[in-house]
Coordinates of N, CA and C in Angstrom, one line a residue:
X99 N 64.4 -12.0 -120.2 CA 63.1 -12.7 -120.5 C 63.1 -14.1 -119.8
X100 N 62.1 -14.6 -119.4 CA 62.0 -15.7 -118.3 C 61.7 -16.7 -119.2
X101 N 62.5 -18.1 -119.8 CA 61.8 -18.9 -120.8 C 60.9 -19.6 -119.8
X102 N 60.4 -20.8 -121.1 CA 59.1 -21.5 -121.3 C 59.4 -22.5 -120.0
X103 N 61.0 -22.8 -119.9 CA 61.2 -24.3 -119.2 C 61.8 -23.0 -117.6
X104 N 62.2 -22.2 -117.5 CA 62.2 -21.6 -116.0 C 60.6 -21.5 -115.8
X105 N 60.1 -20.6 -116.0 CA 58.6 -20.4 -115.7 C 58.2 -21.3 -114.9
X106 N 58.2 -22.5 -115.9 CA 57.0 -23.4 -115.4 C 57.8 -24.1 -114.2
X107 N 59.2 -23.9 -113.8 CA 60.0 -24.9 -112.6 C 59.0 -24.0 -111.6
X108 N 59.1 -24.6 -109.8 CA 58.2 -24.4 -109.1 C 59.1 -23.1 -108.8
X109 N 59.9 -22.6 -108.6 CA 60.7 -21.0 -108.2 C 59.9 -20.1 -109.2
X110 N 60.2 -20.5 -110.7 CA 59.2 -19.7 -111.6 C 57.7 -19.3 -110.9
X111 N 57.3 -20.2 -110.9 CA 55.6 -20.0 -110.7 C 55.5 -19.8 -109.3
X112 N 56.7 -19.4 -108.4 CA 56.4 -18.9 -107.0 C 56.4 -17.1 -107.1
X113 N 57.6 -17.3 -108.8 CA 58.2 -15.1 -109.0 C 56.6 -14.7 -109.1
X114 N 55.6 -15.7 -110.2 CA 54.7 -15.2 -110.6 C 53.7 -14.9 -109.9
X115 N 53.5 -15.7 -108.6 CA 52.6 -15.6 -107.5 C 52.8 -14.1 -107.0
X116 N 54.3 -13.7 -106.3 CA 54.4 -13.0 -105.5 C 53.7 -11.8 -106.5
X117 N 54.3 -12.0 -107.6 CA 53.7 -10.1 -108.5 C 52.2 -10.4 -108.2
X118 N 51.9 -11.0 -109.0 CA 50.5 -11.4 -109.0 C 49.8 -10.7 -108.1
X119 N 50.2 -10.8 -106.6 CA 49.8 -11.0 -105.1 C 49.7 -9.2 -105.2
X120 N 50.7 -8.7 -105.6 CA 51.1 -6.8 -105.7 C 50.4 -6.4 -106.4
X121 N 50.0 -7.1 -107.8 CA 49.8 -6.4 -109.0 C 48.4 -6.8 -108.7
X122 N 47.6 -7.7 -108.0 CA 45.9 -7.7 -107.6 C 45.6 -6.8 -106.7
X123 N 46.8 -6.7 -105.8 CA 46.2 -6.0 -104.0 C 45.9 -4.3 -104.8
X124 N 47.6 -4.1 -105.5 CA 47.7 -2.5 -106.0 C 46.3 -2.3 -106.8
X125 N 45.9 -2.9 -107.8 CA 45.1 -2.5 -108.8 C 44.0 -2.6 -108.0
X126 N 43.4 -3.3 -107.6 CA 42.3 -3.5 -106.3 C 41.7 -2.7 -105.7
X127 N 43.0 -1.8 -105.3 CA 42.8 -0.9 -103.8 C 42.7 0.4 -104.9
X128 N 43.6 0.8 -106.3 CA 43.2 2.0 -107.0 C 41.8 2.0 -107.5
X129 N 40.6 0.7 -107.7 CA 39.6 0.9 -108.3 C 39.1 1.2 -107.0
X130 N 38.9 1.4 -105.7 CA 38.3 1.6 -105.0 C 38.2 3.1 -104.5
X131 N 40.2 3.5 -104.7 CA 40.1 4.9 -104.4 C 39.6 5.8 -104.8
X132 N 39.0 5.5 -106.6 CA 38.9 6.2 -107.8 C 37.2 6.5 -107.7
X133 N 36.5 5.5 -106.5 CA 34.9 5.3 -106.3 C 34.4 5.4 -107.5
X134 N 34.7 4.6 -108.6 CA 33.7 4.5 -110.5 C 34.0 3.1 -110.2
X135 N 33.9 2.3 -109.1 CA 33.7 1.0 -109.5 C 34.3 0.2 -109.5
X136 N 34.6 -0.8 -108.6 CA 35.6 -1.8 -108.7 C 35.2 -3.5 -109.0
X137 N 36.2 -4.0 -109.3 CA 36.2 -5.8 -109.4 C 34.5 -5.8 -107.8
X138 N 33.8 -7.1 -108.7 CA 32.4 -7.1 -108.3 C 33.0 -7.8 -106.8
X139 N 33.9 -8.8 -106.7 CA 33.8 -9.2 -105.6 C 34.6 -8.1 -104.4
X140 N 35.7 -7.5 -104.9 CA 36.1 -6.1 -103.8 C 35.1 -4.9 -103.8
X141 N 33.6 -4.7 -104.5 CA 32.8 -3.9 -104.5 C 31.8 -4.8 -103.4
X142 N 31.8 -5.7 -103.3 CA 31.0 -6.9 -102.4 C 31.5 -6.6 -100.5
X143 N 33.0 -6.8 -100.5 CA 33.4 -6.3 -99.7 C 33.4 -4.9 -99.3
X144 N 33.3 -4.3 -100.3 CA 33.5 -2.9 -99.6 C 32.3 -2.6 -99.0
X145 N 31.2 -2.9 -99.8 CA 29.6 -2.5 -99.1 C 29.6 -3.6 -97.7
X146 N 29.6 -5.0 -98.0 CA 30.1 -5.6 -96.6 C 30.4 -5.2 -95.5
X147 N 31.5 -4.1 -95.3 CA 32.3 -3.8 -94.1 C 31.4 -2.6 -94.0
X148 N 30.8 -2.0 -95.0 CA 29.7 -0.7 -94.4 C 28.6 -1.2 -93.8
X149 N 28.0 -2.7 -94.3 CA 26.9 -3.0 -94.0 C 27.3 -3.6 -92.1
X150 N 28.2 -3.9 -92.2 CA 28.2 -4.8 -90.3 C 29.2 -4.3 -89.8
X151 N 30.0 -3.0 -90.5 CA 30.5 -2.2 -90.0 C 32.2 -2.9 -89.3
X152 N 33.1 -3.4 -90.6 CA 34.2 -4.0 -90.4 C 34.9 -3.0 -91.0
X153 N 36.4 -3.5 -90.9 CA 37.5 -2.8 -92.0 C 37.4 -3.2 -93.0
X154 N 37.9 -3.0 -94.0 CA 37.8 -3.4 -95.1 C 38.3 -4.9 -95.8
X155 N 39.9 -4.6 -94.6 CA 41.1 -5.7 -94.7 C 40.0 -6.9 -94.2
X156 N 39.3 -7.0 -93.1 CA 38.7 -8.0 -92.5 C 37.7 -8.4 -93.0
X157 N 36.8 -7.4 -93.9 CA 35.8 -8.0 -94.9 C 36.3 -8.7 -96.2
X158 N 37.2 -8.5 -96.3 CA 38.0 -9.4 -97.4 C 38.3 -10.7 -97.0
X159 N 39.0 -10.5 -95.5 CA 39.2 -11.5 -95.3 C 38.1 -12.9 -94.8
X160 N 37.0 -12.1 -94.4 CA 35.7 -12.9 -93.8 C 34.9 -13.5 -94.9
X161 N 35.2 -12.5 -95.8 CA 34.5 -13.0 -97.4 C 35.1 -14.1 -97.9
X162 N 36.3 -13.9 -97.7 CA 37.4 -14.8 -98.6 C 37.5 -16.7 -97.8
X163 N 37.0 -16.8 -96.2 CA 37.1 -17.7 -95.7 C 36.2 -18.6 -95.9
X164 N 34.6 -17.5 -96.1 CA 33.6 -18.6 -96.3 C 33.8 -18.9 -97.8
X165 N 34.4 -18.1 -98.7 CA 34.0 -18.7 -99.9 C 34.8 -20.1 -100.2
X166 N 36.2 -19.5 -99.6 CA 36.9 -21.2 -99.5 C 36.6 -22.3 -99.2
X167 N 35.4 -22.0 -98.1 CA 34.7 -23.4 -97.8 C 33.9 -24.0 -98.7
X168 N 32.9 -23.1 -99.3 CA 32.1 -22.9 -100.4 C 33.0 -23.7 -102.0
X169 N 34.0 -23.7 -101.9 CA 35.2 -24.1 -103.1 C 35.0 -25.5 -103.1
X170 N 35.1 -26.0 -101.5 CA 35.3 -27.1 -101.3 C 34.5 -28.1 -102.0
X171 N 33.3 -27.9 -101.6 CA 31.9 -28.4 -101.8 C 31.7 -28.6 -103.7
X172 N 32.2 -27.4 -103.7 CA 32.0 -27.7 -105.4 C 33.4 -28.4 -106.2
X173 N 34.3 -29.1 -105.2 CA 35.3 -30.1 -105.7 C 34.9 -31.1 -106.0
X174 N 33.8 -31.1 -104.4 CA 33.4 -32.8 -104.1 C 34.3 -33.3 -103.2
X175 N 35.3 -32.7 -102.6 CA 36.1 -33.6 -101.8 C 36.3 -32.2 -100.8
X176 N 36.7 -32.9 -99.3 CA 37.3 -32.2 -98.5 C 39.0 -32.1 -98.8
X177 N 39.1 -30.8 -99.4 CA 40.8 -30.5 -99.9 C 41.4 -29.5 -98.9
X178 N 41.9 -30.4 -97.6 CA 42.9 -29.5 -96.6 C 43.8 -28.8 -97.2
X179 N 44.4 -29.2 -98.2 CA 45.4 -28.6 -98.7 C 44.9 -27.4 -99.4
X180 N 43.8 -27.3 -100.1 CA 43.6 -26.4 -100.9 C 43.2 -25.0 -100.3
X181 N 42.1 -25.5 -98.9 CA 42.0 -24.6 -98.2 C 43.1 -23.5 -97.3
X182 N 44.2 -24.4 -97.1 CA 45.7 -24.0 -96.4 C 45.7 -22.7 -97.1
X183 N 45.6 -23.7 -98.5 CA 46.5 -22.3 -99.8 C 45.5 -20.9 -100.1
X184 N 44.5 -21.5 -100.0 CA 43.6 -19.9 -100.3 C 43.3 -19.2 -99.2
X185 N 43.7 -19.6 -97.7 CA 43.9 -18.9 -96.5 C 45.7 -18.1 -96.4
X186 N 46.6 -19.0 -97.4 CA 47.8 -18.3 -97.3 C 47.9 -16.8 -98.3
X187 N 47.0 -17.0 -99.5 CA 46.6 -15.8 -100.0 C 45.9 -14.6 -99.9
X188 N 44.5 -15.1 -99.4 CA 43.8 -13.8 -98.8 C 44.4 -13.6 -97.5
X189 N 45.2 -13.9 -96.7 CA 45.8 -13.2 -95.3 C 46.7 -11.7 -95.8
X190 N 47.9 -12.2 -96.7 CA 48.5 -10.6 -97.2 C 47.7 -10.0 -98.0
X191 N 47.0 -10.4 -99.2 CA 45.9 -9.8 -100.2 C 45.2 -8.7 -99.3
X192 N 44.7 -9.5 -98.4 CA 43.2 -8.3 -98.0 C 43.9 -7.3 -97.2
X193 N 45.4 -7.2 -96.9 CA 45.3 -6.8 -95.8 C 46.2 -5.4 -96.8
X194 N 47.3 -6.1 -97.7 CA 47.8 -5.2 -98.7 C 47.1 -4.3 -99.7
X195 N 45.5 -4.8 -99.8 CA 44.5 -4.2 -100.4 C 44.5 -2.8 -99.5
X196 N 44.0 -3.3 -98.7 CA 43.3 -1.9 -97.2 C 44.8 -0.7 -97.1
X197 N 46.0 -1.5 -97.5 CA 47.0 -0.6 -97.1 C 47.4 0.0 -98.5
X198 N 47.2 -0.6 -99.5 CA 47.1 0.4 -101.3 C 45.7 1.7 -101.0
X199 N 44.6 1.3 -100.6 CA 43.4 1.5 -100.5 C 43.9 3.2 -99.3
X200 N 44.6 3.3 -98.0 CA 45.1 4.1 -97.7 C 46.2 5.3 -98.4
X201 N 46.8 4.4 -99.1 CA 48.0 5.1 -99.8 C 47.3 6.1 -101.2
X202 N 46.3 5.4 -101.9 CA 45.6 6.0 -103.0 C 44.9 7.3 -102.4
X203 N 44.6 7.6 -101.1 CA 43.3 8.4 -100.6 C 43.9 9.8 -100.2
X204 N 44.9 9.0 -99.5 CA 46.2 10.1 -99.0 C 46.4 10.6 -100.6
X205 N 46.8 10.4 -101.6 CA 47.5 11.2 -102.5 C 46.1 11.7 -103.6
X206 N 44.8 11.4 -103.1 CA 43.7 12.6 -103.2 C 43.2 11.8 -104.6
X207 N 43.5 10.6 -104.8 CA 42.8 9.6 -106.1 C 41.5 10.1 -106.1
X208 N 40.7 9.8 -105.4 CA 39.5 10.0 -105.0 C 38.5 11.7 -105.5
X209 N 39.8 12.6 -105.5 CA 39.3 14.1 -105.7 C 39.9 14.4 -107.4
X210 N 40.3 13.3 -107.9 CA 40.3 13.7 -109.4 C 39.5 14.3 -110.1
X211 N 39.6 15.0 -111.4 CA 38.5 14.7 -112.0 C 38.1 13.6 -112.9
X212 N 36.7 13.8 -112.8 CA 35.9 12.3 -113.4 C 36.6 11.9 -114.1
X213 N 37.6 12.0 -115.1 CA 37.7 11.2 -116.5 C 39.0 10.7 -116.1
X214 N 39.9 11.5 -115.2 CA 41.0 11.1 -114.8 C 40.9 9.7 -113.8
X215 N 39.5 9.5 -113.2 CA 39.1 8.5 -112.4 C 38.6 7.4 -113.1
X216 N 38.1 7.7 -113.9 CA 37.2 7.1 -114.8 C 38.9 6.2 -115.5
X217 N 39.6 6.4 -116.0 CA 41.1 6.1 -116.9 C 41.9 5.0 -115.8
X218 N 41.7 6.0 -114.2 CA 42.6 5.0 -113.6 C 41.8 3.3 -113.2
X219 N 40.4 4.2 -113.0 CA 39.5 2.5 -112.6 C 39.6 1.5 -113.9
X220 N 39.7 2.0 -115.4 CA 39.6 1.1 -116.1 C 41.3 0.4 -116.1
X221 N 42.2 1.1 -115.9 CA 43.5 0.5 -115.9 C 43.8 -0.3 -114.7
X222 N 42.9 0.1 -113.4 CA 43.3 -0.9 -112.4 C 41.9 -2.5 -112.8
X223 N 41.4 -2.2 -113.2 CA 40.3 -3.4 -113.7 C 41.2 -4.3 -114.5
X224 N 41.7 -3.8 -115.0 CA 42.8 -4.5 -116.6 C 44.0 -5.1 -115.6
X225 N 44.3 -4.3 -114.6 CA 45.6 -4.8 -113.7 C 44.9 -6.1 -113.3
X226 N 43.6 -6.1 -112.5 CA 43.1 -7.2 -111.1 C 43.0 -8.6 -112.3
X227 N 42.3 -8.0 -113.9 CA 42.5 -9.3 -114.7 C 43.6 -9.7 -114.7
X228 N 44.4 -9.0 -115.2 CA 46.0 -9.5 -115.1 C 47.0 -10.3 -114.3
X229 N 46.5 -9.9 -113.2 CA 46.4 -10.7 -112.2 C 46.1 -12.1 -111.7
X230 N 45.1 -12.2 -112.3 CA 44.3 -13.2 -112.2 C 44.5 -14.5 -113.0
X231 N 45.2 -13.9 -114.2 CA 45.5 -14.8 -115.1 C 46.6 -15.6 -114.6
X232 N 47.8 -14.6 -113.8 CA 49.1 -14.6 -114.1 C 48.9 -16.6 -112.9
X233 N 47.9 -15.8 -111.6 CA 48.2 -16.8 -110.5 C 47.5 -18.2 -110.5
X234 N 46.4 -17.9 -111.8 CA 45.6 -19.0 -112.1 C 46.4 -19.6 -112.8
X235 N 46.9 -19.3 -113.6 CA 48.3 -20.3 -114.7 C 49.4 -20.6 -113.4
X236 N 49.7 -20.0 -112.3 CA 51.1 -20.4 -112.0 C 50.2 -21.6 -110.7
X237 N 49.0 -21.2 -110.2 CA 48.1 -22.4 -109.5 C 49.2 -22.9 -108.1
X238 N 49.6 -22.1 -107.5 CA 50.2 -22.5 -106.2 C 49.3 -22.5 -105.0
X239 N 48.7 -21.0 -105.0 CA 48.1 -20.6 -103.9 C 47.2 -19.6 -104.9
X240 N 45.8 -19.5 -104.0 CA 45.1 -18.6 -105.4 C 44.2 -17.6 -103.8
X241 N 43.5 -16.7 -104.7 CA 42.4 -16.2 -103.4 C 41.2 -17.1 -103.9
X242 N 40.0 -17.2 -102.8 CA 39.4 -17.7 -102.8 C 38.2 -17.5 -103.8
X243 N 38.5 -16.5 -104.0 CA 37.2 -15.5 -105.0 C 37.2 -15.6 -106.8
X244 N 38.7 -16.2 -107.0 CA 39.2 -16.0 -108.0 C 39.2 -18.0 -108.2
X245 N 39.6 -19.0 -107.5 CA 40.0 -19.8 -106.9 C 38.5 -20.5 -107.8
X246 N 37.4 -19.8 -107.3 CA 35.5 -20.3 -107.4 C 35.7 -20.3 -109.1
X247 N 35.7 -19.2 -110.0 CA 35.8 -19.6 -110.9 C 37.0 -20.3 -112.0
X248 N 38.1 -20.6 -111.3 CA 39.1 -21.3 -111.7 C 38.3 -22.9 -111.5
X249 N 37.4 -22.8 -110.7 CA 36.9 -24.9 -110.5 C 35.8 -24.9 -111.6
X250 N 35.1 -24.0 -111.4 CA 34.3 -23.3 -112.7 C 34.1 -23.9 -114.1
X251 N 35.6 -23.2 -114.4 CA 35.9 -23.0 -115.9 C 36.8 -24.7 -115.8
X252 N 37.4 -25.0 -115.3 CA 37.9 -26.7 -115.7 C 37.1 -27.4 -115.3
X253 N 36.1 -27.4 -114.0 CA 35.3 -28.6 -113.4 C 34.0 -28.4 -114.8
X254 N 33.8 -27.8 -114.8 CA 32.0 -27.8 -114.8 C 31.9 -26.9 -116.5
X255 N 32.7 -25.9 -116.9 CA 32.2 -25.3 -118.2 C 33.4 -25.5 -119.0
X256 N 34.1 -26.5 -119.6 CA 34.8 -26.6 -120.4 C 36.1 -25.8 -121.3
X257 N 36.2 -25.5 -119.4 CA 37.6 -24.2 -120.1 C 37.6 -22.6 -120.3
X258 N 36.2 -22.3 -120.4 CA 35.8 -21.1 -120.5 C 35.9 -20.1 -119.6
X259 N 36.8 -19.2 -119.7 CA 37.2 -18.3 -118.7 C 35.6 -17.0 -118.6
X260 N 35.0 -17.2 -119.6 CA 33.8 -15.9 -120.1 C 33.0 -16.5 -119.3
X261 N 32.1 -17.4 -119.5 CA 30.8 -18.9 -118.6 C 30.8 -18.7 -117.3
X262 N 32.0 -19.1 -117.2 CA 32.6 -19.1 -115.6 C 33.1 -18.0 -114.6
X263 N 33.4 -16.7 -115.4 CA 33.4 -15.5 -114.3 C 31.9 -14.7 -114.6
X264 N 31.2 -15.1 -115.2 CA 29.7 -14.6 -115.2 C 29.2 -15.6 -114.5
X265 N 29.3 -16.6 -113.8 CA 28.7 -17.4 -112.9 C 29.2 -17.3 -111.5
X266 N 30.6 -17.3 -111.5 CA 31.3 -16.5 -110.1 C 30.6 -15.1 -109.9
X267 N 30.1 -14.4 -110.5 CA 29.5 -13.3 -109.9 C 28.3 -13.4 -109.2
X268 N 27.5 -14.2 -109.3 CA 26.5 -13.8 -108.4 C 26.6 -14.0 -107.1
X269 N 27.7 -15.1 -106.1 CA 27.4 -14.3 -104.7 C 27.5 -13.2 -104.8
X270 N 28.6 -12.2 -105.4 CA 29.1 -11.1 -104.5 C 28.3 -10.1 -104.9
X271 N 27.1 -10.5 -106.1 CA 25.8 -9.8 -106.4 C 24.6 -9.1 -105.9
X272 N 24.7 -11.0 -105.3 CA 23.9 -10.5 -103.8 C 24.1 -10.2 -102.9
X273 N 25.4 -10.1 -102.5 CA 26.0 -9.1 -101.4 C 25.7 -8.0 -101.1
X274 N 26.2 -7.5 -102.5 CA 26.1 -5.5 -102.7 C 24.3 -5.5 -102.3
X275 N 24.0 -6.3 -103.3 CA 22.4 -6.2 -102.9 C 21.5 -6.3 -101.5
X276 N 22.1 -7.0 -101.1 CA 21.3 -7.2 -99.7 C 22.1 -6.5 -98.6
X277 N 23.1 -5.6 -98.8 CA 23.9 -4.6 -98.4 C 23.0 -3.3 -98.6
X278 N 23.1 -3.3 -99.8 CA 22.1 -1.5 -100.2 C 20.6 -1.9 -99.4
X279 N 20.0 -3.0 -99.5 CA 18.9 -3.6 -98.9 C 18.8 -2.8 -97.3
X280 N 19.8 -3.0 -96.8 CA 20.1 -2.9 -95.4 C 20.5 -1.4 -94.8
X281 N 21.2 -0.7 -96.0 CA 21.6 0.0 -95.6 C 21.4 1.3 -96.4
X282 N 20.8 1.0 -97.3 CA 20.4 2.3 -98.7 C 21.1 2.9 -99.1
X283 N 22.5 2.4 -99.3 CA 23.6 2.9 -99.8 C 24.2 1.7 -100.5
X284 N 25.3 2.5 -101.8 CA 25.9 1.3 -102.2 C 27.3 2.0 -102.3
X285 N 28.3 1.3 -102.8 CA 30.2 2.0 -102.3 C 30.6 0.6 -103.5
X286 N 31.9 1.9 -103.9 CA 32.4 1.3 -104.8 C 31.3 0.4 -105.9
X287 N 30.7 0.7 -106.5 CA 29.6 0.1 -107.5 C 29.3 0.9 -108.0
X288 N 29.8 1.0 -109.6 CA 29.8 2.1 -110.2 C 29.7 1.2 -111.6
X289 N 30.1 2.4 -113.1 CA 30.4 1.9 -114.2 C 31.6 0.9 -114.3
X290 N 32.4 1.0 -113.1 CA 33.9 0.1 -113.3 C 32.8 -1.4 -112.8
X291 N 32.3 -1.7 -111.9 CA 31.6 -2.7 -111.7 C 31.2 -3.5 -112.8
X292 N 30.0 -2.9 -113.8 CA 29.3 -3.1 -114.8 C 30.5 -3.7 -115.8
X293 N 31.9 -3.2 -115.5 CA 32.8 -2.9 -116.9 C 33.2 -4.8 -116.5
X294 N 33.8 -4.6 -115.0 CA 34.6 -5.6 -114.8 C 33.4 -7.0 -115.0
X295 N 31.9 -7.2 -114.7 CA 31.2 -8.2 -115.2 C 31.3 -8.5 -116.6
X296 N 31.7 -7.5 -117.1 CA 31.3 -8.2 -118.7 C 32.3 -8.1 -119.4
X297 N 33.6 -7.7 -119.1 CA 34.8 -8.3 -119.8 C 35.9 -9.0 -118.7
X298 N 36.0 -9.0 -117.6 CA 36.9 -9.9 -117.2 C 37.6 -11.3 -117.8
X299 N 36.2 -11.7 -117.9 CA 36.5 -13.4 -118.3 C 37.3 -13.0 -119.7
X300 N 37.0 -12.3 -120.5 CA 37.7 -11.7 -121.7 C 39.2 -11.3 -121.3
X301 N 39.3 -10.8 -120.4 CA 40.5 -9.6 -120.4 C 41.8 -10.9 -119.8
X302 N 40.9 -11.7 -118.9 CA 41.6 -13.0 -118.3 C 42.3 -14.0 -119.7
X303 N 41.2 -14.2 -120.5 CA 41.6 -15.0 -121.4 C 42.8 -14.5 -122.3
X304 N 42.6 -13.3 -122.5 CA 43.7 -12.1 -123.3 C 45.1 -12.1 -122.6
X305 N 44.6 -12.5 -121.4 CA 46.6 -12.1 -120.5 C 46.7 -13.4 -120.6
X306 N 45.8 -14.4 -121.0 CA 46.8 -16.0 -120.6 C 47.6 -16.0 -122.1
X307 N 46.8 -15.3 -123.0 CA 47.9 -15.4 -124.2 C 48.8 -14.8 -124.3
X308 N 49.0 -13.6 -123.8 CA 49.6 -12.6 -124.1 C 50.5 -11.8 -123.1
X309 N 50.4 -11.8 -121.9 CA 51.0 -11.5 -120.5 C 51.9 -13.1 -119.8
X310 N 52.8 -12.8 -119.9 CA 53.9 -14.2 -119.3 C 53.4 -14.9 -120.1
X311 N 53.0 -15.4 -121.3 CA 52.5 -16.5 -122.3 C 53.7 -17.4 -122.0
X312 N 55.0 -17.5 -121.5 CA 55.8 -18.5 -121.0 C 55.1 -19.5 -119.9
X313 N 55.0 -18.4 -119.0 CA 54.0 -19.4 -117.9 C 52.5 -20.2 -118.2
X314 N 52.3 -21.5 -118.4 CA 51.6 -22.1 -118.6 C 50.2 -22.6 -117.5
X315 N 48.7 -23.5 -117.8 CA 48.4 -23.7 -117.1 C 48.2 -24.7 -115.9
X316 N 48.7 -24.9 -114.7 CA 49.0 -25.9 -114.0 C 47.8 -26.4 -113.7
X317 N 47.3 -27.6 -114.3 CA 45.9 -28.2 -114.2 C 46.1 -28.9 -113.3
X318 N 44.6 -29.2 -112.0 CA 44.7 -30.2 -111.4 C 43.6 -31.1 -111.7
X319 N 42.8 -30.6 -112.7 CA 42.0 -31.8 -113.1 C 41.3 -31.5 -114.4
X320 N 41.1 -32.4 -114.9 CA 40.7 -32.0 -116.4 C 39.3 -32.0 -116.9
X321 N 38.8 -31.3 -118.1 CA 37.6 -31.5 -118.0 C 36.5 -32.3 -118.2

């Protein structure tokens, strides 16, 4: 068991990054193979790369560059550093996503039956929270998507993990939307979609108590 005083040293909160980095790409790529719906902003990208006709790995990553810029703006400061860090994350993320996303397809995820898909999308949804929690508390390097409602919930709504990932959802809202708009199709937007808007911020809140509860959160500004 990892205590309270390793965790938080900077090697701790580097072990936690790297899972983190596995345990978002893996769970990620299974809500997508399972097609019932994935995390709103990898349902964003996946209709993305159908709509202008990219890979997937590269819609991740194109998504993930503007929104970093987009982070910036809502600091109030130009943060070189910050940007460094959320370009060092989504480069393996998106690209480990696309290669989980291969591996699930190959072993026929996708040809389950419904309920068996329906089980795996809700356990990979619970994983991407989990995730999220783990790299937001350990705050080294974040994705950019995740990164928006982390400034969110300390800058602007008072801590609120719930406020603030229902306000981080509307770019990738209007993505899917002006995707189907374009192309009269929608991918990966399903019930897992609908699931992950309205309990994330919950399921986030739940692993910061209860998943590595050793690892604490590394604030950079208060509210």
């Amino acid at each position: 068991m990892i205590t309270t005083t390793r965790a938080d040293t900077l090697s701790g909160r580097f072990f936690f990054l790297f899972v983190s980095i596995f345990l978002n790409a893996f769970s990620n790529a299974l809500t997508v193979s399972t097609n019932m719906g994935s995390a709103i902003w990898t349902a964003s990208a996946v209709n993305l790369s159908h709509w202008v006709h990219l890979s997937l790995g590269n819609a991740l990553f194109l998504e993930g560059i503007v929104v970093a810029v987009a982070n910036l703006f809502l600091l109030g400061r130009f943060d070189y550093f910050r940007l460094i860090r959320n370009l060092l994350y989504i480069t393996p993320f998106s690209y480990l996503l696309a290669g989980f996303e291969h591996f699930f397809i190959s072993l026929g995820v996708g040809t389950f039956p419904l309920w068996w898909r329906l089980i795996l999308d809700v356990v990979g949804l619970f994983g991407v929270a989990v995730a999220v929690s783990i790299y937001q508390r350990a705050n080294l390097i974040m994705h950019p998507n995740d990164d928006l409602p982390y400034i969110l919930r300390f800058r602007f709504m008072h801590g609120s993990p719930v406020w603030s990932q229902w306000a981080s959802n509307v770019p990738p809202l209007l993505i899917v939307l002006f995707s189907w708009l374009f192309t009269g199709q929608l991918f990966a937007f399903n019930f897992g979609t609908f699931y992950n808007i309205a309990t994330q911020g919950y399921l986030i809140g739940w692993a910061d108590r209860h998943v590595f509860k050793n690892l604490h959160h590394h604030l950079e500004f208060k509210n």
